[in-house]
C-alpha cells in the first residue's frame, strides 16, 4: 500500500485539497456552469462565426515531421486543416469552400497551437482565490522577493477585508506560493512571523512546493495543532488546517477555472494536460472538467492522466474507463493515462535523493529524512501498481524528481515491462504505451540509457533550471549534482522524445517562456545570469517541438494536434514575431506577444494590443 502522505509539489498536494473542493459535492455546480456559459455568450458567438479560412502573408510553420520548413499558405475548414503549401495550391484545394475568409498575416508567424503537457486545473483554480505570495511577477522572478514583501501583502489584505465575515465568523487570511528557497536569506514564515501580522485572525500559507504550510497561533489553535512546532506544518497537519478553512463557493471556483483556461489561450496554448485529475474529488472532478471542456466556455482542449496512487482508486479507474488513443474526432476532453507519484519536490527538499540535501541540516523538513522520501513502502509495492496499470494497457506517467526515486522507478518499469517474454517474438506491447517520467529532474547517463531501452520519455519542468537553478546549485544540491538537472539535450541525443511543462500552479503558464528557459538555461536568480550546464541547451526547433508535436506525442494526441497537416485539427497560434528567427534574441522568447489563438478552426483569443 502507498503511504498516506503525498509531499512535495503540485502533483503531491492534490489529495489534501479535497476538503477545500468539498463545496462542489454539495452545490448544483452544473447550474453555476450554465450561468457562466450564458454570460460568455458573446465570446462564444465570436468563436462560432468562423467556418473556413486561408492564411497567407506571413511565416507559417506546419512542423510536419517535426521539421521547421515553411509554407506560403494554410487552408482550414470545418475545424480541420485542409491544405498547406503554396497559396495557389491552397486556393485550389479550398475551392469547395467559396466563402473561406482570406486572412493576411501581415508578416506575423503562424504555428501549431502549443501544448502544456503537465499542469493541474482545479488546484490552480482554488489557489487563485488565495493571496498570491509567489516569487513570480508574470513570467519572471519578482524583484525584491523577501519576507518583508510577504508581510506587506498580508497586511494589505487584512486592512482591506477586515478580521470577520458578515456572519461574524473569523475571516481566514490564506496565501499561496510563498517560497523560502527563493527568499534571501532562506527563512520560513513560521508562527512567530505570522503573529506579527495578526495573532487574532487565523493565517495559513501554503509553500510553493505544495507540501509545507505555515500557520499563526490562531490557526494552530483552530486546527488543534501542537504549538511547539511553531506553525510549520507537513502532510496530515496541512490537511487538518485545510479542513477548518471555509471552502471556496462553487460559482467562484468555476470562475477561476475559466480564468486559467483563458490565460492558457492568451499564451497561445490550445491543449492542457491535467496530470493528476481525480485526486481531490474522484469521479466528480472528472465530470466537472469534462463538462467545462465540452462547453462553449473552453478556449482549449483538455487531456488528462488520472491520479492513481491509492491502489483502490487505481482499480476504480481501470474498471471505469476504456482508453481510445486513436480517435480522430474533435474531443475537447479525453482521459489518456494513469498518474503515479513516486516522491516529492527537490526545491521542497522531499524529492528522494541518493545522498543528503546540502542544506538538510539547516532547513530540515519535519518528518522527512535528509534525503527526502519515497511515497511507496516498501518500494516493491510501487512496481506492483505500475504493473497492474501497464498490463491493463494504460500508459503511466510517473512523477520522479530525486535521483534515487528515479532509480527505483526505472527498476520498477524493468520488472513491470518484462514480467513475461513475448511469445511470438513481437515487440512487447507495453513498450509502445509511451509511458513518461514526469519532472525527471536529476538524470545520470545510466538513467538516460535505461529510459531509452525501456522506451520511456521525460517531461521536464524546465522552470527548475530557469527559476530555481541558482538555489539548486548554491544551496540545495551543490554545484556537481546541479549539473544533472533537466538534461534536455542529452535525452534528445539518446533518441528520447521530450516535452517541457509548467506544472502550473508551481510555475506560470507560458510555453514561449519554457522554450526560452530550455534554449538559454539561464539561472534567473543569478546576478550574473549564467547558464546552468550550457551543454544541455536546446536549439530553438527542438524547444518548439517540445511544446507542440513531441508534447502531443507524449499525450497520445499527435494524430490530431501538434502539427498542422491535412486532416488534423486546426489548432493554431499566431505570434507577432518568429521564435525560430535568430534575429529574435533567445533571451526574449517569452516576450513575444500572442496575436491570436484558434481552436478547431475558430478564434478563441484576440490580443487587444496587437490589433
XYZ file of C-alpha atoms in Angstrom:
611
model
C 0.000 0.000 0.000
C 1.185 3.513 -0.686
C 1.942 5.801 2.195
C -0.862 8.211 3.151
C 1.209 11.366 2.801
C 1.786 12.992 -0.563
C 4.506 15.616 -0.174
C 6.344 17.860 -2.459
C 4.812 19.660 -5.408
C 1.661 20.389 -7.375
C 1.209 16.674 -8.030
C 1.743 15.703 -4.417
C -0.578 18.163 -2.725
C -3.650 17.175 -4.758
C -5.355 14.763 -2.325
C -5.154 17.219 0.602
C -7.254 19.738 -1.331
C -10.391 17.591 -1.211
C -11.726 19.476 1.825
C -11.413 22.807 0.039
C -13.190 21.395 -3.012
C -15.876 19.682 -0.958
C -18.364 22.501 -1.623
C -18.718 21.211 -5.182
C -20.229 17.991 -3.862
C -22.969 19.923 -2.048
C -23.734 22.521 -4.687
C -25.506 22.419 -8.010
C -22.332 23.267 -9.906
C -23.982 22.376 -13.208
C -26.289 25.370 -12.723
C -23.284 27.584 -11.989
C -21.590 26.292 -15.142
C -24.717 27.043 -17.171
C -24.731 30.590 -15.812
C -21.126 31.049 -16.884
C -21.996 29.799 -20.357
C -24.798 32.356 -20.649
C -22.517 35.163 -19.521
C -19.946 34.096 -22.119
C -22.472 34.020 -24.966
C -20.881 36.921 -26.852
C -17.456 35.355 -26.750
C -18.959 32.106 -27.959
C -20.551 33.916 -30.912
C -17.140 35.293 -31.824
C -15.714 31.789 -31.880
C -18.585 30.301 -33.856
C -18.669 32.759 -36.752
C -15.596 31.375 -38.496
C -16.120 28.359 -40.746
C -13.235 28.349 -43.244
C -10.139 30.456 -43.808
C -6.978 30.752 -45.882
C -3.940 32.186 -44.051
C -1.119 33.770 -46.028
C 1.267 36.726 -45.979
C 3.439 35.645 -43.074
C 5.705 32.921 -41.756
C 3.796 29.628 -41.445
C 5.358 26.608 -39.751
C 3.445 23.335 -40.021
C 6.012 21.236 -38.063
C 5.145 18.317 -40.315
C 7.641 15.613 -39.471
C 8.970 17.868 -36.735
C 10.820 19.993 -39.280
C 10.975 23.820 -39.331
C 10.016 24.046 -43.006
C 7.761 26.937 -44.015
C 4.764 27.059 -46.309
C 3.218 30.023 -48.066
C -0.381 29.340 -47.100
C -2.666 27.270 -44.882
C -6.304 26.401 -45.556
C -8.747 25.270 -42.853
C -12.428 24.323 -42.885
C -14.896 22.638 -40.529
C -12.357 22.609 -37.718
C -9.586 20.819 -39.583
C -6.588 21.578 -41.752
C -7.494 21.124 -45.424
C -4.353 22.180 -47.270
C -0.813 23.501 -46.737
C 1.661 24.667 -49.375
C 1.789 27.415 -51.949
C -1.003 29.971 -51.978
C -2.056 28.760 -55.414
C -2.216 25.144 -54.261
C -4.168 26.013 -51.117
C -6.644 28.127 -53.076
C -7.175 25.198 -55.435
C -7.713 22.768 -52.567
C -10.141 25.181 -50.903
C -12.442 25.604 -53.915
C -15.112 23.623 -52.098
C -15.140 26.454 -49.532
C -16.122 29.506 -51.617
C -16.846 31.565 -48.509
C -13.438 30.959 -46.949
C -12.056 34.148 -45.446
C -8.632 35.206 -46.697
C -6.550 36.249 -43.708
C -3.380 38.237 -44.370
C -0.916 37.647 -41.525
C 0.925 40.902 -42.332
C 4.274 39.316 -41.539
C 3.229 37.574 -38.339
C 4.122 33.955 -37.560
C 1.598 31.111 -37.518
C 2.445 27.802 -35.903
C 0.654 24.836 -34.306
C -1.243 25.579 -31.112
C 1.074 24.963 -28.184
C 0.651 22.295 -25.516
C 1.354 22.263 -21.786
C 1.628 18.511 -21.114
C 1.611 18.702 -17.302
C -0.421 21.083 -15.152
C -3.291 20.968 -12.631
C -6.572 22.752 -13.301
C -8.693 22.578 -10.135
C -5.887 23.127 -7.595
C -4.690 26.108 -9.639
C -8.251 27.480 -9.651
C -8.584 27.026 -5.910
C -5.352 28.819 -5.106
C -6.258 31.758 -7.328
C -8.704 32.708 -4.596
C -5.848 32.912 -2.084
C -3.380 35.772 -1.752
C -0.642 35.378 -4.328
C 2.645 35.239 -2.419
C 4.618 33.535 -5.179
C 8.081 34.628 -6.347
C 6.700 35.246 -9.845
C 5.644 38.503 -11.429
C 4.108 37.388 -14.667
C 6.721 35.183 -16.351
C 9.761 36.492 -14.426
C 11.056 36.319 -10.873
C 9.710 39.074 -8.679
C 12.365 41.710 -7.830
C 12.936 42.210 -4.106
C 11.190 38.995 -3.081
C 11.592 38.647 0.679
C 9.598 38.201 3.890
C 9.060 41.953 4.185
C 7.194 41.856 0.870
C 5.166 38.840 2.054
C 4.232 40.714 5.242
C 3.213 43.774 3.218
C 0.842 41.710 1.062
C -0.762 40.077 4.088
C -1.213 43.355 5.970
C -2.723 44.982 2.889
C -5.256 42.159 2.519
C -6.096 42.284 6.220
C -6.669 46.031 6.110
C -8.962 45.838 3.084
C -11.107 42.892 4.137
C -11.271 43.108 7.933
C -10.968 40.381 10.516
C -14.507 38.921 10.419
C -17.049 37.835 7.830
C -20.541 39.314 7.572
C -21.811 36.492 9.799
C -19.292 37.360 12.497
C -17.057 34.314 11.953
C -13.287 34.788 11.913
C -12.060 35.665 8.437
C -9.166 33.458 7.423
C -6.190 35.023 5.710
C -4.866 32.426 3.258
C -1.886 32.773 0.969
C -0.314 30.532 -1.627
C 3.049 30.199 -3.310
C 5.412 31.514 -0.660
C 8.847 30.103 -1.491
C 11.504 30.365 1.239
C 14.077 28.787 -1.102
C 13.965 31.953 -3.225
C 13.986 34.305 -0.251
C 17.400 35.647 0.683
C 18.319 34.654 3.311
C 16.252 31.459 3.329
C 13.792 31.788 6.193
C 10.460 30.110 6.952
C 7.388 32.305 7.671
C 6.594 30.473 10.903
C 4.051 31.336 13.603
C 6.323 33.989 15.148
C 6.482 35.802 11.814
C 2.762 35.410 11.106
C 1.720 36.500 14.611
C 3.471 39.747 13.788
C 0.807 40.214 11.100
C -2.025 39.198 13.410
C -2.305 36.866 16.377
C -6.129 37.014 16.315
C -7.013 36.483 12.640
C -6.171 32.905 11.578
C -3.474 32.921 8.890
C -2.360 29.970 6.799
C 0.126 29.946 3.920
C 0.952 27.108 1.525
C 4.537 26.717 0.355
C 5.120 26.926 -3.409
C 6.054 23.237 -3.388
C 2.555 22.420 -2.125
C 3.970 20.310 0.726
C 4.635 22.669 3.617
C 2.212 25.013 5.309
C 2.698 27.871 7.759
C 0.133 28.766 10.430
C -0.070 31.542 13.001
C -1.084 30.834 16.605
C -4.790 31.444 15.899
C -4.779 28.934 13.024
C -2.769 26.450 15.104
C -5.428 26.636 17.832
C -8.397 26.255 15.467
C -6.793 23.244 13.735
C -5.752 21.630 17.032
C -2.052 21.544 16.188
C 0.902 21.324 18.550
C 2.097 24.905 19.195
C 5.626 23.604 19.793
C 6.046 23.110 16.050
C 6.000 26.906 15.519
C 3.248 26.686 12.926
C 5.326 24.776 10.342
C 3.023 22.020 9.092
C 3.527 18.991 6.876
C 1.352 16.248 5.456
C -1.510 15.365 7.814
C -1.240 18.683 9.661
C -1.710 20.599 6.411
C -4.892 18.568 5.917
C -6.056 19.439 9.433
C -5.735 23.148 8.720
C -7.433 22.895 5.332
C -10.309 21.043 6.992
C -11.201 24.084 9.136
C -10.763 26.741 6.422
C -14.087 27.600 4.718
C -14.149 26.188 1.191
C -14.464 28.223 -1.977
C -18.025 28.611 -3.254
C -18.672 26.604 -6.412
C -19.556 29.561 -8.691
C -16.370 31.349 -7.662
C -14.237 28.241 -8.205
C -15.690 27.704 -11.676
C -14.933 31.326 -12.492
C -11.312 30.709 -11.539
C -11.215 27.646 -13.794
C -12.371 29.916 -16.603
C -9.547 32.370 -15.817
C -6.947 29.614 -16.097
C -8.236 28.365 -19.439
C -8.376 31.928 -20.775
C -4.811 32.545 -19.593
C -3.691 29.433 -21.431
C -5.309 30.622 -24.665
C -3.719 34.056 -24.213
C -0.349 32.278 -24.170
C -1.002 30.507 -27.458
C -1.835 27.229 -25.711
C -4.582 25.110 -27.251
C -4.130 21.898 -25.234
C -3.745 21.488 -21.484
C -2.920 18.106 -19.992
C -4.058 17.719 -16.379
C -1.524 15.354 -14.820
C -3.391 14.157 -11.742
C -7.096 14.573 -12.347
C -9.431 12.969 -9.815
C -7.112 13.325 -6.825
C -9.356 15.774 -4.982
C -12.923 14.735 -5.801
C -12.593 11.470 -7.654
C -15.137 10.899 -10.462
C -16.911 14.199 -9.730
C -13.713 16.082 -10.593
C -13.533 14.320 -13.948
C -17.196 15.025 -14.654
C -16.729 18.715 -13.847
C -13.633 19.206 -16.010
C -15.198 17.261 -18.878
C -18.344 19.427 -18.709
C -16.232 22.582 -18.717
C -14.072 21.398 -21.622
C -17.083 20.461 -23.730
C -18.922 23.740 -23.090
C -18.576 26.896 -25.222
C -16.537 28.357 -22.350
C -13.424 26.331 -23.058
C -10.831 28.011 -25.329
C -8.582 24.932 -25.042
C -8.927 21.173 -25.241
C -8.068 19.143 -22.142
C -6.373 15.773 -21.828
C -5.859 14.040 -18.521
C -3.960 11.417 -16.589
C -5.929 10.077 -13.621
C -4.285 10.143 -10.185
C -3.790 6.561 -9.042
C -1.513 6.349 -6.007
C -4.089 4.639 -3.756
C -4.463 1.124 -5.151
C -8.235 1.171 -4.635
C -8.557 4.352 -6.684
C -6.347 2.992 -9.445
C -8.528 -0.102 -9.621
C -11.623 2.081 -9.894
C -10.170 3.972 -12.860
C -9.081 0.802 -14.643
C -12.555 -0.660 -14.322
C -14.430 2.529 -15.226
C -12.575 3.959 -18.229
C -11.686 2.474 -21.579
C -8.898 4.330 -23.354
C -9.106 5.047 -27.077
C -5.942 6.729 -28.285
C -6.782 6.534 -31.981
C -9.968 8.615 -32.290
C -9.697 11.456 -34.786
C -12.728 13.344 -33.522
C -12.604 16.832 -32.023
C -12.763 15.592 -28.448
C -12.408 18.586 -26.177
C -11.802 16.243 -23.221
C -10.114 12.853 -23.071
C -8.537 10.549 -20.498
C -5.189 9.353 -21.807
C -3.148 7.793 -18.967
C -2.705 6.995 -15.281
C -0.562 9.073 -12.899
C 1.612 7.752 -10.064
C 3.672 9.949 -7.723
C 6.907 8.369 -6.517
C 8.498 11.139 -4.450
C 8.321 14.845 -3.637
C 9.931 18.097 -4.734
C 13.634 18.888 -4.873
C 13.164 22.558 -4.006
C 10.851 21.406 -1.201
C 13.623 19.020 -0.012
C 11.315 15.999 -0.348
C 12.466 14.566 -3.688
C 14.145 11.237 -2.892
C 17.929 11.502 -3.328
C 20.882 9.132 -3.190
C 22.607 11.489 -0.751
C 21.614 14.159 1.745
C 20.492 17.580 0.564
C 23.307 20.051 1.064
C 21.082 22.246 3.224
C 19.299 19.439 5.102
C 20.811 20.292 8.478
C 19.831 23.954 8.250
C 16.432 23.530 6.589
C 15.213 20.137 7.793
C 11.623 19.336 6.764
C 9.691 17.960 9.774
C 9.111 14.228 9.469
C 11.215 13.887 6.313
C 14.695 12.369 6.081
C 17.672 14.477 4.901
C 17.403 12.624 1.570
C 13.681 13.208 1.063
C 11.266 10.304 0.804
C 9.727 7.703 -1.465
C 5.931 7.520 -1.405
C 5.662 3.716 -1.503
C 6.881 1.491 1.318
C 8.333 -0.951 0.639
C 9.349 0.294 -2.829
C 8.389 -3.031 -4.444
C 4.719 -2.104 -3.905
C 5.207 0.640 -6.475
C 6.242 -1.944 -9.065
C 3.045 -3.902 -8.399
C 0.807 -0.884 -9.007
C 2.772 0.084 -12.089
C 2.499 -3.429 -13.477
C -1.264 -3.538 -12.902
C -1.800 -0.399 -14.980
C 0.561 -1.420 -17.784
C -0.979 -4.873 -18.016
C -4.372 -3.187 -18.456
C -2.966 -1.257 -21.427
C -2.721 2.121 -19.686
C 0.245 4.446 -20.254
C 1.626 5.578 -16.902
C 3.039 8.990 -16.026
C 5.366 8.662 -13.041
C 6.421 11.689 -11.022
C 10.100 11.261 -10.038
C 12.337 14.173 -9.017
C 15.210 12.759 -6.964
C 17.878 10.537 -8.496
C 17.200 7.701 -6.052
C 13.466 7.890 -6.778
C 14.235 7.695 -10.494
C 16.416 4.609 -9.944
C 13.558 2.903 -8.060
C 11.073 3.892 -10.758
C 13.237 2.605 -13.603
C 13.827 -0.681 -11.759
C 10.068 -0.989 -11.312
C 9.468 -0.357 -15.016
C 12.043 -3.062 -15.760
C 10.036 -5.539 -13.678
C 6.645 -4.422 -14.981
C 7.552 -4.251 -18.666
C 9.374 -7.569 -18.838
C 7.309 -9.670 -16.446
C 6.992 -12.215 -19.260
C 8.664 -12.652 -22.618
C 6.791 -12.096 -25.847
C 5.588 -15.487 -27.068
C 5.800 -14.776 -30.799
C 8.889 -12.581 -30.848
C 6.934 -9.381 -31.490
C 7.585 -6.157 -29.615
C 6.198 -6.202 -26.091
C 3.035 -4.067 -26.419
C 3.720 -2.440 -23.062
C 6.810 -0.872 -24.620
C 4.575 1.000 -27.079
C 2.414 2.722 -24.446
C 4.549 5.908 -24.377
C 4.839 5.937 -20.596
C 6.567 9.024 -19.201
C 8.721 10.166 -16.304
C 7.382 13.491 -15.022
C 9.882 16.204 -14.000
C 12.666 13.617 -14.336
C 14.862 16.192 -12.682
C 18.199 14.551 -11.897
C 19.378 12.363 -14.758
C 22.587 10.333 -14.928
C 23.947 8.916 -18.172
C 22.930 5.458 -16.965
C 19.348 6.585 -16.306
C 19.084 8.126 -19.771
C 20.325 4.915 -21.367
C 17.849 2.848 -19.356
C 14.984 5.125 -20.346
C 15.925 4.746 -23.997
C 15.970 0.966 -23.679
C 12.618 0.916 -21.875
C 11.125 3.399 -24.354
C 10.264 5.906 -21.632
C 10.274 9.634 -22.341
C 10.874 12.570 -19.969
C 8.744 15.660 -19.458
C 10.823 18.416 -17.875
C 9.642 21.139 -15.519
C 12.155 23.469 -17.141
C 11.476 26.200 -14.588
C 13.684 24.115 -12.295
C 16.595 25.451 -14.356
C 15.380 28.982 -15.002
C 13.748 29.887 -11.702
C 15.435 27.574 -9.175
C 18.727 26.739 -10.928
C 20.784 29.127 -8.829
C 19.468 27.899 -5.468
C 19.878 24.275 -6.565
C 23.494 24.968 -7.474
C 24.498 27.034 -4.458
C 22.368 25.648 -1.632
C 20.145 22.601 -2.257
C 22.070 20.179 -4.494
C 25.529 21.646 -4.866
C 27.472 22.550 -7.988
C 28.196 18.996 -9.185
C 24.745 17.466 -8.721
C 23.004 20.524 -10.162
C 24.640 19.653 -13.499
C 22.263 16.669 -13.671
C 19.208 18.908 -13.742
C 16.835 18.691 -16.735
C 19.292 17.216 -19.220
C 17.225 18.018 -22.290
C 19.929 17.780 -24.949
C 21.373 14.522 -23.625
C 17.893 12.987 -23.661
C 17.424 14.009 -27.306
C 20.833 12.642 -28.266
C 19.826 9.305 -26.721
C 16.805 9.200 -29.022
C 14.186 10.183 -26.446
C 11.294 12.487 -27.323
C 10.967 15.168 -24.670
C 8.452 17.775 -23.594
C 8.508 20.886 -21.429
C 5.803 21.674 -18.870
C 4.820 24.254 -16.250
C 3.329 22.022 -13.514
C 1.036 25.029 -13.042
C 0.426 26.115 -10.219
C 4.134 25.533 -9.442
C 5.320 27.799 -12.272
C 3.402 30.190 -14.547
C 1.670 29.081 -17.715
C 3.828 30.092 -20.675
C 5.142 27.800 -23.395
C 7.271 30.522 -25.010
C 8.887 31.135 -21.619
C 9.555 27.415 -21.307
C 11.158 27.423 -24.747
C 13.406 30.308 -23.696
C 14.490 28.557 -20.499
C 15.328 25.372 -22.426
C 17.279 27.278 -25.101
C 19.278 29.537 -22.756
C 19.242 27.631 -19.419
C 19.927 30.965 -17.714
C 19.675 30.855 -13.913
C 17.434 33.876 -13.480
C 18.209 34.349 -9.778
C 21.931 34.515 -10.552
C 23.157 38.148 -10.518
C 25.464 37.278 -13.415
C 22.704 35.469 -15.351
C 24.915 32.468 -16.076
C 23.567 29.304 -17.747
C 23.321 26.035 -15.844
C 25.180 23.314 -17.747
C 25.046 25.007 -21.182
C 25.830 21.686 -22.893
C 22.173 20.817 -22.241
C 20.764 23.853 -24.104
C 18.253 23.007 -26.824
C 18.170 24.572 -30.257
C 15.008 26.509 -30.999
C 13.264 23.956 -33.184
C 13.794 21.228 -30.575
C 12.332 23.503 -27.915
C 9.361 24.282 -30.157
C 8.744 20.586 -30.795
C 8.830 20.028 -27.018
C 5.743 22.246 -26.617
C 3.970 21.145 -29.806
C 4.455 17.898 -31.735
C 6.546 15.966 -29.207
C 4.317 17.066 -26.342
C 1.307 15.879 -28.374
C 3.074 12.554 -28.989
C 3.654 12.066 -25.261
C -0.051 12.786 -24.628
C -1.196 10.320 -27.328
C -2.657 13.244 -29.279
C -0.155 13.693 -32.101
C -2.584 12.198 -34.636
C -4.932 15.165 -34.093
C -2.796 18.085 -32.820
C 0.836 19.188 -32.512
C 1.414 19.928 -36.190
C -0.619 21.485 -38.999
C -1.237 18.758 -41.568
C -4.286 17.950 -43.709
C -6.817 16.042 -41.635
C -5.540 17.265 -38.283
C -7.474 19.682 -36.093
C -6.916 23.370 -36.878
C -5.434 24.367 -33.514
C -3.019 27.210 -34.133
C -1.329 30.263 -32.639
C -0.395 33.482 -34.414
C 2.593 35.353 -32.935
C 3.923 38.853 -33.539
C 7.459 37.502 -34.003
C 9.064 34.293 -35.197
C 10.555 32.347 -32.251
C 12.817 30.451 -34.680
C 14.263 33.633 -36.195
C 17.869 34.140 -34.979
C 17.251 37.897 -35.155
C 14.880 37.493 -32.187
C 17.137 37.214 -29.094
C 16.890 33.821 -27.419
C 16.592 35.561 -24.065
C 13.397 37.346 -25.084
C 11.275 34.491 -26.448
C 8.887 34.852 -23.509
C 8.274 38.462 -24.553
C 6.872 37.533 -27.969
C 3.238 38.590 -27.989
C 0.486 36.188 -28.987
C -1.754 37.855 -31.562
C -4.466 35.205 -31.850
C -5.225 31.653 -30.759
C -7.522 29.350 -32.757
C -9.111 26.109 -31.555
C -10.540 23.687 -34.100
C -10.681 26.387 -36.751
C -12.295 29.063 -34.593
C -10.680 32.102 -32.956
C -10.766 31.836 -29.162
C -8.331 34.621 -28.245
C -7.652 38.052 -29.753
C -4.910 40.198 -28.235
C -6.351 43.726 -27.943
C -2.824 45.158 -28.032
C -1.883 43.671 -31.408
C -4.986 44.594 -33.421
